[in-house]
Short mmCIF file of C-alpha atoms and ligand atoms in Angstrom, two decimals:
data_model
loop_
_atom_site.label_atom_id
_atom_site.label_comp_id
_atom_site.label_asym_id
_atom_site.label_seq_id
_atom_site.Cartn_x
_atom_site.Cartn_y
_atom_site.Cartn_z
CA MET A 17 15.41 -56.82 -57.76
CA ASP A 18 18.22 -55.33 -55.66
CA ARG A 19 21.69 -56.86 -55.60
CA ILE A 20 24.67 -56.27 -53.36
CA ARG A 21 28.17 -55.96 -54.78
CA ILE A 22 31.11 -56.68 -52.53
CA VAL A 23 34.81 -56.48 -53.26
CA GLY A 24 36.69 -58.61 -50.76
CA GLY A 25 39.92 -57.71 -49.02
CA PRO A 26 39.68 -54.76 -46.63
CA THR A 27 39.73 -55.42 -42.89
CA LEU A 28 36.90 -53.97 -40.81
CA GLU A 29 37.67 -51.11 -38.43
CA GLY A 30 35.23 -48.93 -36.48
CA THR A 31 31.91 -49.20 -34.71
CA ILE A 32 28.72 -51.02 -35.63
CA LYS A 33 25.59 -50.10 -33.71
CA ILE A 34 23.51 -53.16 -32.95
CA SER A 35 19.79 -52.81 -33.72
CA GLY A 36 16.78 -54.03 -31.77
CA ALA A 37 16.15 -57.75 -32.20
CA LYS A 38 13.83 -58.71 -35.04
CA ASN A 39 12.88 -61.93 -33.28
CA ALA A 40 11.81 -60.00 -30.19
CA ALA A 41 10.16 -57.09 -32.01
CA LEU A 42 7.80 -59.38 -33.94
CA PRO A 43 6.15 -61.17 -30.96
CA LEU A 44 6.13 -57.90 -28.98
CA MET A 45 4.23 -56.17 -31.79
CA ILE A 46 1.81 -59.10 -31.91
CA ALA A 47 1.22 -58.75 -28.16
CA SER A 48 -0.41 -55.38 -28.88
CA LEU A 49 -3.49 -57.37 -29.99
CA LEU A 50 -4.01 -58.43 -26.36
CA THR A 51 -5.05 -54.99 -25.09
CA PRO A 52 -7.28 -52.09 -26.16
CA GLU A 53 -4.64 -49.73 -24.73
CA THR A 54 -1.48 -48.45 -26.41
CA LEU A 55 1.69 -50.51 -26.44
CA THR A 56 4.77 -48.43 -27.19
CA LEU A 57 7.84 -50.31 -28.41
CA GLU A 58 11.18 -48.56 -28.63
CA ASN A 59 14.27 -49.69 -30.51
CA VAL A 60 12.24 -51.45 -33.21
CA PRO A 61 14.48 -52.20 -36.20
CA ALA A 62 13.54 -50.84 -39.62
CA LEU A 63 13.13 -54.14 -41.46
CA ALA A 64 10.90 -55.56 -44.16
CA ASP A 65 9.48 -58.12 -41.69
CA VAL A 66 8.49 -55.37 -39.24
CA ASN A 67 6.75 -53.41 -42.00
CA MET A 68 4.95 -56.54 -43.17
CA LEU A 69 3.74 -57.27 -39.64
CA LEU A 70 2.49 -53.68 -39.29
CA ARG A 71 0.34 -54.30 -42.37
CA ILE A 72 -0.99 -57.52 -40.87
CA LEU A 73 -1.76 -55.87 -37.52
CA GLY A 74 -3.42 -52.96 -39.34
CA HIS A 75 -5.66 -55.49 -41.06
CA HIS A 76 -6.85 -56.71 -37.61
CA GLY A 77 -7.63 -53.16 -36.55
CA VAL A 78 -4.43 -52.03 -34.86
CA ASP A 79 -3.81 -48.28 -35.20
CA TYR A 80 -0.12 -47.61 -35.32
CA SER A 81 2.26 -44.72 -35.66
CA VAL A 82 5.97 -44.76 -36.12
CA ASP A 83 7.88 -41.92 -34.48
CA GLY A 84 9.08 -39.42 -37.03
CA ARG A 85 12.75 -38.67 -37.19
CA ARG A 86 13.96 -35.07 -37.04
CA THR A 87 16.62 -33.68 -39.35
CA GLY A 88 20.07 -34.24 -37.93
CA GLU A 89 19.09 -37.37 -36.02
CA ASP A 90 21.08 -40.50 -36.59
CA PRO A 91 19.38 -42.10 -39.61
CA HIS A 92 20.36 -45.47 -38.19
CA ALA A 93 18.61 -44.97 -34.86
CA SER A 94 15.89 -47.57 -34.52
CA ARG A 95 12.33 -46.42 -34.21
CA ALA A 96 9.58 -46.26 -31.62
CA ILE A 97 6.23 -47.68 -32.67
CA HIS A 98 2.92 -47.05 -30.91
CA LEU A 99 0.31 -49.78 -31.42
CA THR A 100 -3.30 -49.52 -30.29
CA ALA A 101 -5.78 -52.36 -30.85
CA ARG A 102 -8.81 -50.47 -29.47
CA SER A 103 -11.06 -52.98 -31.16
CA ILE A 104 -10.29 -56.02 -33.29
CA VAL A 105 -12.05 -55.52 -36.60
CA ASP A 106 -11.14 -58.85 -38.21
CA ILE A 107 -10.22 -62.17 -36.59
CA MET A 108 -9.08 -63.54 -39.96
CA ALA A 109 -5.44 -63.36 -41.07
CA PRO A 110 -5.41 -63.99 -44.81
CA TYR A 111 -3.05 -66.15 -46.83
CA ASP A 112 -1.54 -63.33 -48.88
CA LEU A 113 -0.25 -61.67 -45.69
CA VAL A 114 0.64 -64.65 -43.47
CA SER A 115 2.30 -66.65 -46.23
CA LYS A 116 5.14 -64.11 -46.46
CA MET A 117 6.34 -64.41 -42.87
CA ARG A 118 6.06 -67.35 -40.56
CA ALA A 119 5.95 -65.40 -37.30
CA SER A 120 2.75 -63.67 -38.37
CA PHE A 121 0.97 -66.96 -37.65
CA TRP A 122 1.48 -66.14 -33.96
CA VAL A 123 -1.41 -63.62 -34.14
CA VAL A 124 -3.61 -66.69 -33.64
CA ALA A 125 -2.89 -66.66 -29.87
CA PRO A 126 -3.87 -63.08 -28.94
CA LEU A 127 -6.83 -63.06 -31.35
CA LEU A 128 -8.17 -66.26 -29.78
CA ALA A 129 -7.45 -65.13 -26.21
CA ARG A 130 -9.11 -61.74 -26.65
CA MET A 131 -11.92 -62.51 -29.13
CA GLY A 132 -12.62 -66.20 -28.51
CA GLU A 133 -12.00 -66.97 -32.18
CA ALA A 134 -9.27 -66.72 -34.81
CA ARG A 135 -8.96 -67.80 -38.43
CA VAL A 136 -5.36 -67.68 -39.56
CA SER A 137 -3.78 -68.97 -42.74
CA LEU A 138 -1.12 -71.63 -42.32
CA PRO A 139 2.25 -69.84 -42.45
CA GLY A 140 5.09 -69.32 -44.93
CA GLY A 141 8.51 -67.81 -44.25
CA CYS A 142 12.05 -68.98 -44.90
CA ALA A 143 12.22 -72.31 -46.73
CA ILE A 144 14.27 -74.11 -44.10
CA GLY A 145 12.61 -77.46 -43.65
CA THR A 146 8.96 -78.28 -43.10
CA ARG A 147 8.49 -76.01 -40.04
CA PRO A 148 5.14 -77.39 -38.86
CA VAL A 149 2.75 -75.65 -36.44
CA ASP A 150 1.45 -78.79 -34.70
CA LEU A 151 2.90 -77.73 -31.33
CA LEU A 152 1.35 -74.27 -31.59
CA LEU A 153 -2.02 -75.86 -32.24
CA MET A 154 -1.45 -78.25 -29.33
CA VAL A 155 -1.05 -75.19 -27.07
CA LEU A 156 -4.37 -73.74 -28.19
CA GLU A 157 -6.16 -77.08 -27.70
CA LYS A 158 -4.64 -77.61 -24.24
CA LEU A 159 -5.97 -74.18 -23.28
CA GLY A 160 -9.45 -75.35 -24.23
CA ALA A 161 -9.87 -74.15 -27.82
CA SER A 162 -11.33 -76.27 -30.60
CA VAL A 163 -9.01 -76.23 -33.59
CA GLU A 164 -9.90 -77.18 -37.14
CA ILE A 165 -7.96 -76.86 -40.35
CA GLU A 166 -10.18 -75.76 -43.22
CA ALA A 167 -8.91 -74.95 -46.70
CA GLY A 168 -5.43 -73.91 -45.57
CA TYR A 169 -6.70 -71.95 -42.57
CA VAL A 170 -6.52 -72.75 -38.88
CA HIS A 171 -9.88 -72.01 -37.29
CA ALA A 172 -9.56 -71.85 -33.50
CA ARG A 173 -12.55 -71.24 -31.24
CA ALA A 174 -13.03 -70.79 -27.51
CA PRO A 175 -16.34 -68.97 -27.18
CA LYS A 176 -16.30 -69.20 -23.38
CA GLY A 177 -12.66 -68.11 -23.14
CA LEU A 178 -9.44 -70.05 -22.65
CA LYS A 179 -8.70 -72.07 -19.50
CA GLY A 180 -5.29 -72.44 -17.86
CA ALA A 181 -3.68 -75.85 -18.37
CA GLU A 182 -0.50 -77.89 -18.18
CA ILE A 183 1.44 -77.65 -21.44
CA THR A 184 4.44 -79.92 -21.93
CA PHE A 185 6.41 -79.40 -25.11
CA PRO A 186 7.87 -82.63 -26.53
CA LYS A 187 10.39 -80.44 -28.37
CA ILE A 188 11.66 -76.96 -27.58
CA THR A 189 9.91 -74.39 -29.74
CA VAL A 190 10.30 -70.61 -29.65
CA GLY A 191 7.06 -69.95 -31.52
CA GLY A 192 5.20 -72.51 -29.38
CA THR A 193 6.43 -70.82 -26.20
CA HIS A 194 5.47 -67.34 -27.47
CA THR A 195 2.04 -68.71 -28.37
CA ALA A 196 1.58 -70.29 -24.93
CA LEU A 197 2.65 -67.09 -23.14
CA MET A 198 0.33 -64.83 -25.08
CA ALA A 199 -2.67 -67.14 -24.91
CA ALA A 200 -2.27 -68.16 -21.25
CA CYS A 201 -1.96 -64.66 -19.83
CA LEU A 202 -5.63 -64.01 -20.68
CA ALA A 203 -6.80 -67.59 -19.89
CA GLU A 204 -8.76 -68.27 -16.71
CA GLY A 205 -6.61 -69.83 -13.99
CA HIS A 206 -3.14 -71.28 -13.81
CA THR A 207 -0.94 -72.48 -16.71
CA LEU A 208 2.24 -74.50 -16.30
CA ILE A 209 4.56 -74.68 -19.32
CA THR A 210 7.20 -77.41 -19.21
CA ASN A 211 10.21 -77.64 -21.56
CA ALA A 212 9.70 -74.02 -22.58
CA ALA A 213 12.17 -72.30 -24.90
CA ARG A 214 14.69 -70.19 -22.90
CA GLU A 215 15.68 -67.77 -25.66
CA PRO A 216 16.22 -64.13 -24.57
CA GLU A 217 13.36 -63.10 -26.88
CA ILE A 218 10.99 -65.20 -24.72
CA VAL A 219 12.18 -63.28 -21.66
CA ASP A 220 11.70 -59.98 -23.50
CA LEU A 221 8.11 -60.88 -24.41
CA ALA A 222 7.39 -62.03 -20.85
CA ASP A 223 8.85 -58.78 -19.44
CA CYS A 224 6.62 -56.72 -21.71
CA LEU A 225 3.53 -58.81 -20.93
CA THR A 226 4.29 -58.36 -17.22
CA LYS A 227 4.39 -54.58 -17.71
CA MET A 228 0.98 -54.95 -19.39
CA GLY A 229 -0.36 -56.65 -16.25
CA ALA A 230 0.29 -60.35 -16.91
CA LYS A 231 1.40 -62.63 -14.08
CA ILE A 232 4.32 -64.71 -15.33
CA LYS A 233 7.04 -66.52 -13.37
CA GLY A 234 10.07 -68.35 -14.70
CA ALA A 235 10.54 -66.92 -18.22
CA GLY A 236 14.07 -67.79 -19.33
CA GLN A 237 13.84 -71.15 -17.58
CA SER A 238 12.35 -74.43 -18.75
CA ILE A 239 9.30 -74.14 -16.52
CA ILE A 240 7.09 -71.09 -16.81
CA GLU A 241 4.01 -70.45 -14.69
CA ILE A 242 1.26 -68.04 -15.65
CA GLU A 243 -1.73 -66.91 -13.64
CA GLY A 244 -4.38 -65.65 -16.05
CA VAL A 245 -5.78 -62.12 -15.67
CA ALA A 246 -9.07 -60.73 -17.01
CA ARG A 247 -7.48 -57.94 -19.01
CA LEU A 248 -4.15 -56.45 -19.99
CA GLY A 249 -3.31 -52.75 -20.31
CA GLY A 250 -0.87 -50.58 -22.23
CA ALA A 251 2.87 -50.40 -21.57
CA SER A 252 6.12 -49.05 -22.88
CA HIS A 253 8.96 -51.42 -23.62
CA ARG A 254 12.40 -51.28 -25.25
CA VAL A 255 13.24 -54.17 -27.59
CA LEU A 256 16.39 -55.99 -26.53
CA PRO A 257 19.50 -55.86 -28.78
CA ASP A 258 19.72 -58.32 -31.64
CA ARG A 259 22.06 -61.14 -30.58
CA ILE A 260 21.98 -62.68 -34.07
CA GLU A 261 22.97 -59.40 -35.70
CA ALA A 262 25.77 -59.00 -33.12
CA GLY A 263 26.98 -62.57 -33.70
CA THR A 264 26.85 -62.04 -37.46
CA TYR A 265 29.09 -58.94 -37.35
CA ALA A 266 31.41 -60.64 -34.85
CA ILE A 267 31.83 -63.47 -37.37
CA ALA A 268 32.30 -60.93 -40.19
CA VAL A 269 35.20 -59.33 -38.27
CA ALA A 270 36.67 -62.75 -37.50
CA MET A 271 36.51 -63.48 -41.24
CA ALA A 272 37.78 -60.19 -42.69
CA GLY A 273 40.13 -59.31 -39.81
CA GLY A 274 40.19 -55.92 -38.09
CA ASN A 275 38.89 -54.38 -34.90
CA VAL A 276 35.24 -53.39 -34.41
CA LEU A 277 33.11 -52.32 -31.45
CA LEU A 278 29.62 -53.84 -31.61
CA GLU A 279 27.92 -50.99 -29.80
CA GLY A 280 25.00 -51.93 -27.59
CA ALA A 281 25.57 -55.68 -27.99
CA GLU A 282 25.11 -57.70 -24.79
CA ALA A 283 27.51 -60.60 -24.36
CA HIS A 284 25.27 -62.67 -22.09
CA LEU A 285 22.75 -62.96 -24.94
CA LEU A 286 25.27 -64.80 -27.14
CA GLN A 287 27.94 -66.19 -24.84
CA ASN A 288 28.11 -69.58 -26.54
CA ALA A 289 28.62 -68.01 -29.97
CA LEU A 290 31.25 -65.59 -28.63
CA ASP A 291 33.17 -68.44 -27.01
CA THR A 292 33.06 -70.34 -30.30
CA ILE A 293 34.23 -67.32 -32.33
CA GLU A 294 37.04 -66.80 -29.81
CA ARG A 295 38.15 -70.43 -30.24
CA ALA A 296 38.27 -69.74 -33.98
CA GLY A 297 40.98 -67.16 -33.29
CA ALA A 298 39.27 -63.81 -32.70
CA GLY A 299 39.87 -61.69 -29.61
CA ILE A 300 36.73 -60.65 -27.76
CA SER A 301 36.40 -58.17 -24.94
CA VAL A 302 33.28 -56.91 -23.24
CA THR A 303 33.15 -53.18 -22.48
CA ASN A 304 30.52 -50.82 -21.07
CA GLU A 305 29.66 -49.83 -24.62
CA GLY A 306 29.27 -53.31 -26.06
CA ILE A 307 31.49 -56.08 -27.40
CA ARG A 308 34.84 -55.47 -29.06
CA ILE A 309 36.01 -58.05 -31.57
CA LYS A 310 39.47 -58.23 -33.15
CA ARG A 311 41.48 -60.46 -35.39
CA ASN A 312 44.85 -59.22 -36.52
CA GLY A 313 47.16 -61.42 -38.49
CA ALA A 314 46.43 -64.76 -36.84
CA GLY A 315 44.76 -67.40 -39.00
CA ILE A 316 41.30 -68.85 -38.47
CA GLU A 317 41.20 -72.08 -36.44
CA ALA A 318 38.83 -74.91 -37.33
CA VAL A 319 36.13 -75.39 -34.67
CA ASP A 320 33.30 -77.95 -34.65
CA VAL A 321 29.84 -76.60 -33.88
CA THR A 322 26.46 -78.15 -33.12
CA THR A 323 23.40 -75.92 -33.05
CA ALA A 324 21.08 -76.15 -30.05
CA PRO A 325 18.29 -74.20 -28.38
CA PHE A 326 19.42 -71.32 -26.13
CA PRO A 327 21.88 -71.19 -24.38
CA GLY A 328 23.50 -73.38 -27.06
CA PHE A 329 24.97 -72.22 -30.37
CA PRO A 330 22.08 -70.61 -32.30
CA THR A 331 20.88 -72.14 -35.54
CA ASP A 332 20.49 -68.55 -36.79
CA LEU A 333 24.31 -68.21 -36.76
CA GLN A 334 25.07 -71.59 -38.31
CA ALA A 335 25.38 -70.38 -41.91
CA GLN A 336 27.55 -67.41 -40.89
CA PHE A 337 29.88 -69.62 -38.87
CA MET A 338 30.15 -72.05 -41.75
CA ALA A 339 31.26 -69.15 -43.96
CA LEU A 340 34.04 -68.43 -41.45
CA MET A 341 35.10 -72.08 -41.39
CA THR A 342 35.54 -72.11 -45.18
CA LYS A 343 38.84 -70.25 -44.61
CA ALA A 344 39.95 -72.09 -41.45
CA LYS A 345 43.18 -74.04 -41.12
CA GLY A 346 41.88 -77.61 -41.30
CA SER A 347 38.42 -79.15 -41.29
CA SER A 348 35.44 -78.58 -39.07
CA VAL A 349 32.10 -80.34 -38.65
CA ILE A 350 28.99 -78.21 -38.40
CA THR A 351 25.90 -80.06 -37.21
CA GLU A 352 22.41 -78.61 -37.50
CA THR A 353 19.95 -80.05 -34.96
CA ILE A 354 17.09 -77.54 -35.08
CA PHE A 355 15.99 -77.41 -38.70
CA GLU A 356 16.27 -79.98 -41.45
CA ASN A 357 17.32 -78.58 -44.82
CA ARG A 358 19.13 -75.56 -43.38
CA PHE A 359 22.17 -76.02 -45.58
CA MET A 360 21.06 -74.15 -48.67
CA HIS A 361 24.02 -71.80 -48.35
CA VAL A 362 26.40 -74.73 -48.97
CA GLN A 363 26.10 -74.75 -52.74
CA GLU A 364 26.36 -70.96 -52.92
CA LEU A 365 29.47 -70.94 -50.70
CA ALA A 366 30.89 -73.58 -53.04
CA ARG A 367 30.64 -71.05 -55.90
CA LEU A 368 33.18 -68.95 -54.03
CA GLY A 369 35.52 -71.92 -53.80
CA ALA A 370 34.48 -73.35 -50.42
CA ARG A 371 34.97 -77.09 -49.94
CA ILE A 372 31.98 -78.47 -48.04
CA ARG A 373 30.55 -81.99 -48.00
CA LEU A 374 27.13 -82.78 -46.55
CA ASP A 375 26.55 -85.88 -44.48
CA GLY A 376 23.02 -86.05 -43.06
CA ASP A 377 22.58 -83.21 -40.60
CA SER A 378 26.30 -82.35 -40.67
CA ALA A 379 28.46 -80.34 -43.02
CA ILE A 380 32.16 -81.13 -43.18
CA VAL A 381 34.02 -77.97 -44.11
CA GLU A 382 37.57 -78.22 -45.31
CA GLY A 383 39.20 -74.83 -45.01
CA VAL A 384 40.84 -73.32 -48.10
CA SER A 385 43.41 -70.55 -48.23
CA THR A 386 41.60 -68.45 -50.81
CA LEU A 387 38.00 -67.81 -51.82
CA GLN A 388 37.22 -66.22 -55.19
CA GLY A 389 34.38 -63.73 -55.73
CA ALA A 390 31.49 -64.94 -57.89
CA PRO A 391 27.80 -64.27 -58.52
CA VAL A 392 25.71 -65.98 -55.80
CA MET A 393 22.06 -66.19 -54.82
CA ALA A 394 20.59 -65.40 -51.41
CA THR A 395 18.26 -68.27 -50.47
CA ASP A 396 17.08 -67.39 -46.98
CA LEU A 397 17.70 -64.77 -44.37
CA ARG A 398 20.69 -66.20 -42.52
CA ALA A 399 22.11 -67.98 -45.57
CA SER A 400 22.22 -64.66 -47.44
CA VAL A 401 24.36 -62.97 -44.85
CA SER A 402 26.75 -65.94 -44.81
CA LEU A 403 27.46 -65.14 -48.46
CA VAL A 404 28.20 -61.53 -47.56
CA ILE A 405 30.64 -62.72 -44.88
CA ALA A 406 32.42 -65.05 -47.27
CA ALA A 407 32.55 -62.31 -49.92
CA LEU A 408 34.30 -59.92 -47.50
CA ALA A 409 37.27 -62.28 -47.47
CA ALA A 410 37.11 -63.46 -51.09
CA GLU A 411 39.42 -62.21 -53.83
CA GLY A 412 37.66 -59.91 -56.27
CA GLU A 413 33.99 -59.14 -56.71
CA THR A 414 30.94 -61.03 -55.44
CA MET A 415 27.45 -60.10 -56.54
CA VAL A 416 24.76 -61.31 -54.11
CA ASN A 417 21.44 -61.61 -55.90
CA ARG A 418 17.95 -61.65 -54.33
CA VAL A 419 18.92 -59.53 -51.35
CA TYR A 420 15.32 -59.01 -50.24
CA HIS A 421 16.05 -61.85 -47.84
CA LEU A 422 18.69 -59.67 -46.18
CA ASP A 423 16.27 -56.75 -45.89
CA ARG A 424 13.92 -58.98 -43.90
CA GLY A 425 16.42 -59.30 -41.06
CA PHE A 426 19.41 -56.96 -41.24
CA GLU A 427 18.95 -53.24 -40.75
CA HIS A 428 21.21 -51.08 -42.98
CA LEU A 429 23.64 -53.94 -43.55
CA GLU A 430 25.63 -52.32 -46.32
CA GLU A 431 25.91 -48.96 -44.49
CA LYS A 432 27.02 -50.68 -41.28
CA LEU A 433 29.74 -52.70 -43.02
CA GLY A 434 30.63 -49.87 -45.41
CA ARG A 435 31.35 -47.46 -42.52
CA CYS A 436 33.89 -49.99 -41.22
CA GLY A 437 35.75 -50.04 -44.50
CA ALA A 438 34.09 -52.88 -46.43
CA ILE A 439 33.67 -52.26 -50.14
CA ILE A 440 29.97 -52.98 -50.42
CA GLU A 441 27.20 -51.32 -52.38
CA ARG A 442 23.57 -51.93 -53.19
CA ILE A 443 22.59 -51.91 -56.81
CA THR A 444 18.89 -51.10 -56.89
CA ASN A 445 16.31 -52.28 -59.38
CA ALA A 446 18.73 -54.51 -61.24
CA ALA A 447 16.90 -56.77 -63.65
C1 UD1 B 25 12.27 -68.97 -34.18
C2 UD1 B 25 13.03 -67.84 -34.82
C3 UD1 B 25 14.03 -68.39 -35.84
C4 UD1 B 25 14.94 -69.42 -35.18
C5 UD1 B 25 14.12 -70.49 -34.46
C6 UD1 B 25 14.97 -71.44 -33.64
C7 UD1 B 25 11.52 -65.94 -34.82
C8 UD1 B 25 10.68 -65.01 -35.60
N1 UD1 B 25 12.10 -66.96 -35.50
O1 UD1 B 25 11.54 -69.63 -35.21
O2 UD1 B 25 14.80 -67.29 -36.33
O3 UD1 B 25 15.73 -70.05 -36.16
O4 UD1 B 25 13.18 -69.86 -33.55
O5 UD1 B 25 15.74 -70.75 -32.75
O6 UD1 B 25 11.69 -65.80 -33.63
N2 UD1 B 25 8.48 -77.29 -34.55
C9 UD1 B 25 7.58 -78.32 -34.66
N3 UD1 B 25 6.26 -78.03 -34.48
C10 UD1 B 25 5.82 -76.78 -34.19
C11 UD1 B 25 6.76 -75.73 -34.08
C12 UD1 B 25 8.09 -76.02 -34.26
O7 UD1 B 25 7.93 -79.46 -34.92
O8 UD1 B 25 4.61 -76.58 -34.04
C13 UD1 B 25 9.93 -77.59 -34.76
C14 UD1 B 25 10.52 -76.83 -35.94
O9 UD1 B 25 10.28 -77.49 -37.15
C15 UD1 B 25 12.00 -76.83 -35.56
C16 UD1 B 25 11.95 -76.71 -34.04
O10 UD1 B 25 10.64 -77.12 -33.65
O11 UD1 B 25 12.57 -78.05 -35.91
C17 UD1 B 25 12.22 -75.32 -33.50
O12 UD1 B 25 11.36 -74.39 -34.15
P1 UD1 B 25 10.87 -73.07 -33.42
O13 UD1 B 25 11.71 -72.84 -32.21
O14 UD1 B 25 9.40 -73.15 -33.23
O15 UD1 B 25 11.20 -71.96 -34.50
P2 UD1 B 25 10.36 -70.65 -34.84
O16 UD1 B 25 9.68 -70.17 -33.60
O17 UD1 B 25 9.59 -70.84 -36.07
#
């Protein structure tokens, strides 16, 4: 299993190109199941989760090709993927594929909408709390499907097609909103979604579905209206930049110090996080090319943070921000409101010398002046990168084990940081 070795100390200077968003690319790829025509997605990040989803889509009958890269082209340029689901050859998504990545469960919506039936294994993914799918199943039932759970599989049926409905989410859910969008655009009649997630990735999916012929109003707001259409066609769409990747590198610069341009990052996608990072002592300026982040000399200020659905502070940056707070002057309280059990990075950060106490859904972080490198274990996607951030500012060497979690969500992490002066290397096939 690969490991990443980091020697802390150097500041970060240079440019980091922000990749396409994983959390937009995945639902966009799944939307290809809705049409027999070709969906072309540009700016798709090269990530383990994307490759896994290609395998899953291939299993359902999607033909895909990934644009080849010519010699001399930037090896870090993200890819274009062409996906064509001319016919769906299997409405079943098996356990061994779905269990590896939670988002793959979302295939249930287009399969059901297009084929009238889907059998999809209950999902897996990062171990951050129970992460149920009850609200996704509620969506399918509201739209007229019968849903049964049989031997670990969700069996959804709507032999006469789905019917538009009123869907009110009791809790904001990104996956639930993606599911409702994809299923309702091929349902007969009008669907009204209330308390929808407002994340930029929802807007990106809705934009792409609209290019495919869907009739959607209000994506990005709490109320979304959809008028069902009989069929959707092909389209070409560019995946929006990854706001979590941008926020992660912004926090890394705030932690290590330095001056980095996050090329292609869009500030409006992560304004809350940028404001928070600025309060912690970093300088942020928005340019035509992206976001510039600096911290020179000044110490890190303690800032309290509570995660919330968009436009609040994202739960996917909580672990990274906690890493930054481990070296702040004073104590901060970090409260996680989206997922239970999303504090697995705490004990690993403690190995580096961080002082963190858990109290229910809050972590009280008492800043220390020095962290010390140590062997640590990556436990989930965002937790893993928080260890990398802490290691950049720790004295000596940190070895991050189990980095496959990082490969699920961060494209070329060690090259991107290495080019800015970090001492970071991947050690492949370590025992
Ligand atoms: C997505 C993101 C993930 C991010 C999360 C919250 C992708 C691929 N993943 O995950 O990175 O951390 O949004 O921003 O885009 N819930 C239920 N019942 C359900 C569904 C969800 O109770 O049927 C709960 C969850 O347990 C959680 C909350 O709703 O407490 C929000 O989860 P949700 O927004 O659905 O997260 P995901 O879509 O899985």
